[in-house]
């Protein structure tokens, strides 16, 4: 969406209403081709795995007793995660995406939907092309129904007829979009288990950047965030979700999309102004090392010999 519809990210194209859908369509078909290529050429010899990594927030209905809000939250997930995961695990775009984009395209007087279609052969070719699902997850939104007025130029953003809210009490120590809502992760993981047949999951991105540069490297908010989110993954494991691995995002401060070097997700602070780019461990390094060595949370009662 940001690369092919709003133009906010590279390649900076503003192809309103159809650019994001076309780009995604190509990504899904290309991914399937790569999977099949590996499957036929290399798998028997290497016994490797090919998957895809998808990033999605969780959408929680504002009023869980309202069917309208529950439907809006379902659309939120289907328009984010389902957009890519549904073709790969179930053979086609989510029905709600096809319905909403199709209806709005017809209202605009377009002969065909702005959401491309897969042929029967393509659906068969794409379905099942993932040996594991990589999940990037950072935050959660409350979701409710919001009907956008009829627009001649609809967009991905207005197609799903919903509004996103946040709870002002949620901690937001990082960038303005990233609120710490650990319980949303467990719900997302359980949704994946139910929706896609409990696939093998690797958490490929989960972490927090800092709003202000912390000269003392005292990132206790990152430790709290990791503690909360990892704890919810452990609960999801108890729920029977097939999570096999976890990668915190990220080891080092690095170039972050259109934010450049200003947004720091790293365990290690990098002095970008120094030509040698020295690295300094933040407080979260020792904390995360303990989690790794214990493969979970260390027992606070255990006495170190």
mmCIF file of C-alpha atoms in Angstrom:
data_model
loop_
_atom_site.group_PDB
_atom_site.id
_atom_site.type_symbol
_atom_site.label_atom_id
_atom_site.label_comp_id
_atom_site.label_asym_id
_atom_site.label_seq_id
_atom_site.Cartn_x
_atom_site.Cartn_y
_atom_site.Cartn_z
ATOM 1 C CA UNK A 1 0.000 0.000 0.000
ATOM 2 C CA UNK A 2 2.734 2.462 0.961
ATOM 3 C CA UNK A 3 4.871 1.612 -2.070
ATOM 4 C CA UNK A 4 2.231 1.377 -4.789
ATOM 5 C CA UNK A 5 -0.775 3.337 -3.552
ATOM 6 C CA UNK A 6 0.176 6.223 -1.253
ATOM 7 C CA UNK A 7 3.736 6.516 -2.601
ATOM 8 C CA UNK A 8 5.076 6.972 0.927
ATOM 9 C CA UNK A 9 7.679 4.220 0.510
ATOM 10 C CA UNK A 10 9.813 3.146 -2.445
ATOM 11 C CA UNK A 11 9.138 2.882 -5.353
ATOM 12 C CA UNK A 12 6.891 5.850 -4.551
ATOM 13 C CA UNK A 13 4.065 5.075 -6.975
ATOM 14 C CA UNK A 14 0.613 6.598 -6.400
ATOM 15 C CA UNK A 15 -1.613 4.092 -8.197
ATOM 16 C CA UNK A 16 -4.753 4.793 -6.188
ATOM 17 C CA UNK A 17 -7.236 2.008 -5.664
ATOM 18 C CA UNK A 18 -5.487 -0.703 -7.663
ATOM 19 C CA UNK A 19 -1.700 -0.406 -7.246
ATOM 20 C CA UNK A 20 -1.471 -2.216 -3.915
ATOM 21 C CA UNK A 21 -3.740 -5.047 -5.083
ATOM 22 C CA UNK A 22 -1.749 -5.549 -8.306
ATOM 23 C CA UNK A 23 1.591 -5.542 -6.464
ATOM 24 C CA UNK A 24 0.289 -8.066 -3.909
ATOM 25 C CA UNK A 25 -1.082 -10.260 -6.688
ATOM 26 C CA UNK A 26 2.376 -10.455 -8.274
ATOM 27 C CA UNK A 27 4.044 -11.101 -4.912
ATOM 28 C CA UNK A 28 1.741 -14.063 -4.179
ATOM 29 C CA UNK A 29 2.214 -15.636 -7.625
ATOM 30 C CA UNK A 30 5.977 -15.085 -7.506
ATOM 31 C CA UNK A 31 6.196 -16.583 -4.032
ATOM 32 C CA UNK A 32 4.360 -19.695 -5.295
ATOM 33 C CA UNK A 33 6.753 -19.987 -8.233
ATOM 34 C CA UNK A 34 9.779 -19.844 -5.926
ATOM 35 C CA UNK A 35 8.260 -22.474 -3.618
ATOM 36 C CA UNK A 36 7.570 -24.836 -6.533
ATOM 37 C CA UNK A 37 11.031 -24.229 -7.964
ATOM 38 C CA UNK A 38 12.634 -25.228 -4.671
ATOM 39 C CA UNK A 39 10.213 -28.102 -4.201
ATOM 40 C CA UNK A 40 11.029 -29.720 -7.551
ATOM 41 C CA UNK A 41 14.740 -28.899 -7.790
ATOM 42 C CA UNK A 42 16.323 -28.761 -4.351
ATOM 43 C CA UNK A 43 14.084 -30.152 -1.607
ATOM 44 C CA UNK A 44 14.941 -33.838 -2.043
ATOM 45 C CA UNK A 45 18.663 -33.045 -1.801
ATOM 46 C CA UNK A 46 18.655 -30.280 0.840
ATOM 47 C CA UNK A 47 15.515 -31.029 2.920
ATOM 48 C CA UNK A 48 15.029 -27.269 3.380
ATOM 49 C CA UNK A 49 11.876 -25.242 3.986
ATOM 50 C CA UNK A 50 10.411 -22.315 2.090
ATOM 51 C CA UNK A 51 7.876 -20.044 3.734
ATOM 52 C CA UNK A 52 6.637 -16.478 3.660
ATOM 53 C CA UNK A 53 6.821 -13.806 6.328
ATOM 54 C CA UNK A 54 3.721 -11.627 6.762
ATOM 55 C CA UNK A 55 3.328 -8.702 9.121
ATOM 56 C CA UNK A 56 -0.041 -8.067 10.745
ATOM 57 C CA UNK A 57 -1.474 -6.251 13.718
ATOM 58 C CA UNK A 58 -4.439 -7.692 15.589
ATOM 59 C CA UNK A 59 -7.901 -6.102 15.236
ATOM 60 C CA UNK A 60 -10.164 -6.291 18.279
ATOM 61 C CA UNK A 61 -13.849 -5.255 18.061
ATOM 62 C CA UNK A 62 -14.604 -2.105 20.076
ATOM 63 C CA UNK A 63 -17.768 -3.796 21.367
ATOM 64 C CA UNK A 64 -17.360 -7.608 21.389
ATOM 65 C CA UNK A 65 -21.167 -7.939 21.755
ATOM 66 C CA UNK A 66 -21.797 -5.976 18.557
ATOM 67 C CA UNK A 67 -21.980 -8.120 15.416
ATOM 68 C CA UNK A 68 -21.145 -5.035 13.342
ATOM 69 C CA UNK A 69 -17.925 -4.439 15.289
ATOM 70 C CA UNK A 70 -17.030 -8.130 15.212
ATOM 71 C CA UNK A 71 -17.489 -8.133 11.429
ATOM 72 C CA UNK A 72 -15.325 -5.001 11.132
ATOM 73 C CA UNK A 73 -12.549 -6.628 13.196
ATOM 74 C CA UNK A 74 -12.744 -9.736 11.000
ATOM 75 C CA UNK A 75 -12.415 -7.525 7.898
ATOM 76 C CA UNK A 76 -9.403 -5.819 9.463
ATOM 77 C CA UNK A 77 -7.555 -9.122 9.788
ATOM 78 C CA UNK A 78 -8.667 -10.432 6.394
ATOM 79 C CA UNK A 79 -7.577 -7.241 4.617
ATOM 80 C CA UNK A 80 -4.160 -7.420 6.324
ATOM 81 C CA UNK A 81 -3.048 -10.977 7.052
ATOM 82 C CA UNK A 82 -5.711 -12.796 5.018
ATOM 83 C CA UNK A 83 -4.882 -10.825 1.869
ATOM 84 C CA UNK A 84 -1.677 -12.886 1.521
ATOM 85 C CA UNK A 85 -2.215 -15.867 3.808
ATOM 86 C CA UNK A 86 -5.626 -16.897 2.464
ATOM 87 C CA UNK A 87 -4.443 -17.578 -1.123
ATOM 88 C CA UNK A 88 -1.441 -19.520 0.203
ATOM 89 C CA UNK A 89 -3.326 -21.606 2.765
ATOM 90 C CA UNK A 90 -6.834 -21.737 1.289
ATOM 91 C CA UNK A 91 -6.397 -21.036 -2.416
ATOM 92 C CA UNK A 92 -7.952 -17.600 -2.931
ATOM 93 C CA UNK A 93 -8.433 -14.111 -1.544
ATOM 94 C CA UNK A 94 -10.748 -13.858 1.484
ATOM 95 C CA UNK A 95 -14.415 -13.733 0.471
ATOM 96 C CA UNK A 96 -14.919 -10.483 2.370
ATOM 97 C CA UNK A 97 -12.150 -8.802 0.340
ATOM 98 C CA UNK A 98 -13.631 -10.011 -2.934
ATOM 99 C CA UNK A 99 -17.091 -8.811 -1.864
ATOM 100 C CA UNK A 100 -16.096 -5.378 -0.597
ATOM 101 C CA UNK A 101 -13.623 -4.456 -3.346
ATOM 102 C CA UNK A 102 -15.927 -5.924 -6.005
ATOM 103 C CA UNK A 103 -18.938 -3.964 -4.766
ATOM 104 C CA UNK A 104 -17.045 -0.684 -4.512
ATOM 105 C CA UNK A 105 -15.521 -1.205 -7.968
ATOM 106 C CA UNK A 106 -19.027 -1.708 -9.395
ATOM 107 C CA UNK A 107 -20.237 1.477 -7.658
ATOM 108 C CA UNK A 108 -17.400 3.321 -9.390
ATOM 109 C CA UNK A 109 -18.679 2.061 -12.726
ATOM 110 C CA UNK A 110 -15.700 -0.239 -13.310
ATOM 111 C CA UNK A 111 -16.338 -3.316 -15.431
ATOM 112 C CA UNK A 112 -14.165 -5.540 -13.243
ATOM 113 C CA UNK A 113 -13.040 -5.530 -9.634
ATOM 114 C CA UNK A 114 -9.927 -3.604 -8.680
ATOM 115 C CA UNK A 115 -8.912 -6.766 -6.799
ATOM 116 C CA UNK A 116 -7.368 -9.092 -9.423
ATOM 117 C CA UNK A 117 -8.599 -12.679 -9.731
ATOM 118 C CA UNK A 118 -6.687 -15.947 -9.789
ATOM 119 C CA UNK A 119 -7.469 -18.511 -12.462
ATOM 120 C CA UNK A 120 -8.445 -22.024 -11.349
ATOM 121 C CA UNK A 121 -4.942 -23.216 -12.294
ATOM 122 C CA UNK A 122 -3.307 -20.384 -10.316
ATOM 123 C CA UNK A 123 -5.374 -21.143 -7.213
ATOM 124 C CA UNK A 124 -4.243 -24.775 -7.298
ATOM 125 C CA UNK A 125 -0.636 -23.728 -7.969
ATOM 126 C CA UNK A 126 -0.575 -21.219 -5.065
ATOM 127 C CA UNK A 127 -2.425 -23.243 -2.412
ATOM 128 C CA UNK A 128 -0.080 -24.999 -0.001
ATOM 129 C CA UNK A 129 3.091 -23.130 -1.009
ATOM 130 C CA UNK A 130 4.410 -22.517 2.487
ATOM 131 C CA UNK A 131 6.293 -24.933 4.736
ATOM 132 C CA UNK A 132 6.040 -22.439 7.579
ATOM 133 C CA UNK A 133 4.443 -19.055 8.213
ATOM 134 C CA UNK A 134 6.673 -16.221 9.355
ATOM 135 C CA UNK A 135 4.804 -13.643 11.424
ATOM 136 C CA UNK A 136 5.855 -10.082 12.111
ATOM 137 C CA UNK A 137 3.711 -8.508 14.818
ATOM 138 C CA UNK A 138 4.033 -5.283 16.766
ATOM 139 C CA UNK A 139 0.710 -3.885 17.938
ATOM 140 C CA UNK A 140 -3.105 -4.047 18.129
ATOM 141 C CA UNK A 141 -6.016 -1.801 17.193
ATOM 142 C CA UNK A 142 -9.622 -1.576 18.309
ATOM 143 C CA UNK A 143 -11.833 -1.713 15.240
ATOM 144 C CA UNK A 144 -15.365 -0.545 14.479
ATOM 145 C CA UNK A 145 -17.555 -0.144 11.412
ATOM 146 C CA UNK A 146 -17.110 3.110 9.491
ATOM 147 C CA UNK A 147 -18.804 3.633 6.151
ATOM 148 C CA UNK A 148 -16.861 5.896 3.842
ATOM 149 C CA UNK A 149 -18.945 8.120 1.570
ATOM 150 C CA UNK A 150 -19.115 6.986 -2.041
ATOM 151 C CA UNK A 151 -15.798 7.914 -3.621
ATOM 152 C CA UNK A 152 -14.945 8.073 -7.293
ATOM 153 C CA UNK A 153 -11.420 7.125 -6.289
ATOM 154 C CA UNK A 154 -11.606 4.371 -3.693
ATOM 155 C CA UNK A 155 -8.449 3.068 -2.083
ATOM 156 C CA UNK A 156 -7.228 0.074 -0.123
ATOM 157 C CA UNK A 157 -7.615 2.246 2.975
ATOM 158 C CA UNK A 158 -11.310 2.988 2.379
ATOM 159 C CA UNK A 159 -12.295 -0.379 0.868
ATOM 160 C CA UNK A 160 -12.773 -2.177 4.181
ATOM 161 C CA UNK A 161 -15.194 0.327 5.769
ATOM 162 C CA UNK A 162 -13.686 0.470 9.235
ATOM 163 C CA UNK A 163 -12.022 2.824 11.684
ATOM 164 C CA UNK A 164 -9.072 1.995 13.941
ATOM 165 C CA UNK A 165 -8.884 3.205 17.544
ATOM 166 C CA UNK A 166 -6.364 2.847 20.345
ATOM 167 C CA UNK A 167 -6.794 2.835 24.102
ATOM 168 C CA UNK A 168 -5.037 5.944 25.493
ATOM 169 C CA UNK A 169 -3.964 3.819 28.472
ATOM 170 C CA UNK A 170 -1.899 1.494 26.285
ATOM 171 C CA UNK A 171 1.825 2.189 26.723
ATOM 172 C CA UNK A 172 3.338 3.844 23.638
ATOM 173 C CA UNK A 173 7.042 4.212 24.353
ATOM 174 C CA UNK A 174 8.043 3.856 20.686
ATOM 175 C CA UNK A 175 6.822 5.421 17.430
ATOM 176 C CA UNK A 176 3.337 6.918 17.339
ATOM 177 C CA UNK A 177 1.776 3.844 15.682
ATOM 178 C CA UNK A 178 3.255 1.258 18.060
ATOM 179 C CA UNK A 179 1.255 0.686 21.242
ATOM 180 C CA UNK A 180 2.214 -2.162 23.556
ATOM 181 C CA UNK A 181 -0.771 -4.547 23.636
ATOM 182 C CA UNK A 182 0.641 -8.018 24.371
ATOM 183 C CA UNK A 183 -2.713 -9.851 24.590
ATOM 184 C CA UNK A 184 -3.378 -9.084 20.914
ATOM 185 C CA UNK A 185 -0.507 -11.363 19.899
ATOM 186 C CA UNK A 186 -2.021 -14.446 21.526
ATOM 187 C CA UNK A 187 -5.312 -13.732 19.754
ATOM 188 C CA UNK A 188 -3.574 -13.301 16.400
ATOM 189 C CA UNK A 189 -1.677 -16.578 16.832
ATOM 190 C CA UNK A 190 -4.877 -18.422 17.743
ATOM 191 C CA UNK A 191 -6.616 -16.901 14.718
ATOM 192 C CA UNK A 192 -3.835 -18.299 12.496
ATOM 193 C CA UNK A 193 -4.164 -21.714 14.140
ATOM 194 C CA UNK A 194 -7.925 -21.801 13.526
ATOM 195 C CA UNK A 195 -7.972 -20.167 10.099
ATOM 196 C CA UNK A 196 -5.045 -21.862 8.383
ATOM 197 C CA UNK A 197 -4.905 -25.348 9.879
ATOM 198 C CA UNK A 198 -2.371 -24.694 12.667
ATOM 199 C CA UNK A 199 0.690 -24.104 10.458
ATOM 200 C CA UNK A 200 4.254 -24.132 11.707
ATOM 201 C CA UNK A 201 4.964 -20.523 12.822
ATOM 202 C CA UNK A 202 8.205 -18.628 13.245
ATOM 203 C CA UNK A 203 7.878 -15.150 14.745
ATOM 204 C CA UNK A 204 10.145 -13.207 12.411
ATOM 205 C CA UNK A 205 9.704 -9.676 13.806
ATOM 206 C CA UNK A 206 8.558 -8.412 17.200
ATOM 207 C CA UNK A 207 10.018 -5.426 18.991
ATOM 208 C CA UNK A 208 9.948 -1.755 19.789
ATOM 209 C CA UNK A 209 11.809 1.395 18.811
ATOM 210 C CA UNK A 210 12.365 4.364 21.066
ATOM 211 C CA UNK A 211 10.851 7.809 20.733
ATOM 212 C CA UNK A 212 13.842 9.603 22.168
ATOM 213 C CA UNK A 213 17.470 8.597 21.900
ATOM 214 C CA UNK A 214 18.383 7.031 25.216
ATOM 215 C CA UNK A 215 21.912 8.201 25.948
ATOM 216 C CA UNK A 216 22.121 6.026 29.071
ATOM 217 C CA UNK A 217 21.050 2.938 27.049
ATOM 218 C CA UNK A 218 18.384 2.316 29.713
ATOM 219 C CA UNK A 219 15.594 0.842 27.601
ATOM 220 C CA UNK A 220 13.443 -0.666 30.361
ATOM 221 C CA UNK A 221 10.348 -0.103 28.187
ATOM 222 C CA UNK A 222 11.800 -2.523 25.601
ATOM 223 C CA UNK A 223 12.311 -5.141 28.315
ATOM 224 C CA UNK A 224 8.691 -4.696 29.450
ATOM 225 C CA UNK A 225 7.456 -4.982 25.872
ATOM 226 C CA UNK A 226 9.449 -8.169 25.201
ATOM 227 C CA UNK A 227 8.369 -9.671 28.511
ATOM 228 C CA UNK A 228 4.695 -9.034 27.741
ATOM 229 C CA UNK A 229 4.773 -10.291 24.156
ATOM 230 C CA UNK A 230 6.941 -13.359 24.780
ATOM 231 C CA UNK A 231 4.666 -14.276 27.683
ATOM 232 C CA UNK A 232 1.645 -14.193 25.332
ATOM 233 C CA UNK A 233 3.491 -16.460 22.865
ATOM 234 C CA UNK A 234 4.054 -18.931 25.709
ATOM 235 C CA UNK A 235 0.310 -18.808 26.453
ATOM 236 C CA UNK A 236 -0.399 -19.427 22.754
ATOM 237 C CA UNK A 237 1.892 -22.479 22.898
ATOM 238 C CA UNK A 238 -0.250 -23.763 25.763
ATOM 239 C CA UNK A 239 -3.285 -23.139 23.528
ATOM 240 C CA UNK A 240 -1.762 -25.555 21.021
ATOM 241 C CA UNK A 241 -0.464 -22.992 18.524
ATOM 242 C CA UNK A 242 2.513 -24.398 16.630
ATOM 243 C CA UNK A 243 5.095 -21.649 17.295
ATOM 244 C CA UNK A 244 8.581 -23.013 16.720
ATOM 245 C CA UNK A 245 10.830 -19.965 17.017
ATOM 246 C CA UNK A 246 11.021 -16.299 17.925
ATOM 247 C CA UNK A 247 13.169 -13.465 16.567
ATOM 248 C CA UNK A 248 13.215 -10.138 18.376
ATOM 249 C CA UNK A 249 13.359 -7.090 16.134
ATOM 250 C CA UNK A 250 16.157 -6.140 15.963
ATOM 251 C CA UNK A 251 19.749 -6.927 16.878
ATOM 252 C CA UNK A 252 21.093 -3.518 15.795
ATOM 253 C CA UNK A 253 19.779 -0.029 15.179
ATOM 254 C CA UNK A 254 19.465 0.188 11.406
ATOM 255 C CA UNK A 255 17.949 1.915 8.385
ATOM 256 C CA UNK A 256 14.190 1.974 8.946
ATOM 257 C CA UNK A 257 12.135 2.630 5.802
ATOM 258 C CA UNK A 258 11.432 6.331 5.288
ATOM 259 C CA UNK A 259 12.512 7.072 8.890
ATOM 260 C CA UNK A 260 16.138 6.414 7.967
ATOM 261 C CA UNK A 261 18.396 5.985 10.996
ATOM 262 C CA UNK A 262 16.168 8.044 13.303
ATOM 263 C CA UNK A 263 14.003 5.134 14.472
ATOM 264 C CA UNK A 264 15.957 2.690 16.628
ATOM 265 C CA UNK A 265 14.672 -0.860 17.121
ATOM 266 C CA UNK A 266 18.031 -2.380 18.092
ATOM 267 C CA UNK A 267 19.344 -4.125 21.180
ATOM 268 C CA UNK A 268 22.616 -2.406 20.276
ATOM 269 C CA UNK A 269 22.880 1.351 19.933
ATOM 270 C CA UNK A 270 24.845 2.351 16.829
ATOM 271 C CA UNK A 271 26.666 5.677 16.713
ATOM 272 C CA UNK A 272 25.910 6.497 13.083
ATOM 273 C CA UNK A 273 27.836 9.801 13.261
ATOM 274 C CA UNK A 274 31.098 7.961 13.921
ATOM 275 C CA UNK A 275 32.638 6.580 10.732
ATOM 276 C CA UNK A 276 33.466 3.306 12.534
ATOM 277 C CA UNK A 277 29.816 2.923 13.629
ATOM 278 C CA UNK A 278 30.638 1.642 17.156
ATOM 279 C CA UNK A 279 27.993 -0.497 18.883
ATOM 280 C CA UNK A 280 26.903 -0.152 22.482
ATOM 281 C CA UNK A 281 24.685 -2.706 24.246
ATOM 282 C CA UNK A 282 21.442 -1.333 25.660
ATOM 283 C CA UNK A 283 20.139 -2.686 28.974
ATOM 284 C CA UNK A 284 17.804 -5.038 27.083
ATOM 285 C CA UNK A 285 20.818 -7.042 25.816
ATOM 286 C CA UNK A 286 21.509 -8.683 29.188
ATOM 287 C CA UNK A 287 17.795 -9.201 29.773
ATOM 288 C CA UNK A 288 17.301 -10.928 26.425
ATOM 289 C CA UNK A 289 20.473 -13.016 26.853
ATOM 290 C CA UNK A 290 18.944 -14.452 30.044
ATOM 291 C CA UNK A 291 15.705 -15.290 28.213
ATOM 292 C CA UNK A 292 17.668 -17.028 25.449
ATOM 293 C CA UNK A 293 19.830 -19.041 27.853
ATOM 294 C CA UNK A 294 16.736 -20.123 29.840
ATOM 295 C CA UNK A 295 14.711 -20.653 26.610
ATOM 296 C CA UNK A 296 11.961 -18.762 28.397
ATOM 297 C CA UNK A 297 11.794 -16.651 31.516
ATOM 298 C CA UNK A 298 14.469 -17.482 34.097
ATOM 299 C CA UNK A 299 13.149 -18.827 37.376
ATOM 300 C CA UNK A 300 13.506 -15.916 39.855
ATOM 301 C CA UNK A 301 13.930 -18.426 42.705
ATOM 302 C CA UNK A 302 16.862 -20.176 41.046
ATOM 303 C CA UNK A 303 20.138 -19.366 42.779
ATOM 304 C CA UNK A 304 23.073 -18.858 40.420
ATOM 305 C CA UNK A 305 25.915 -21.134 41.487
#
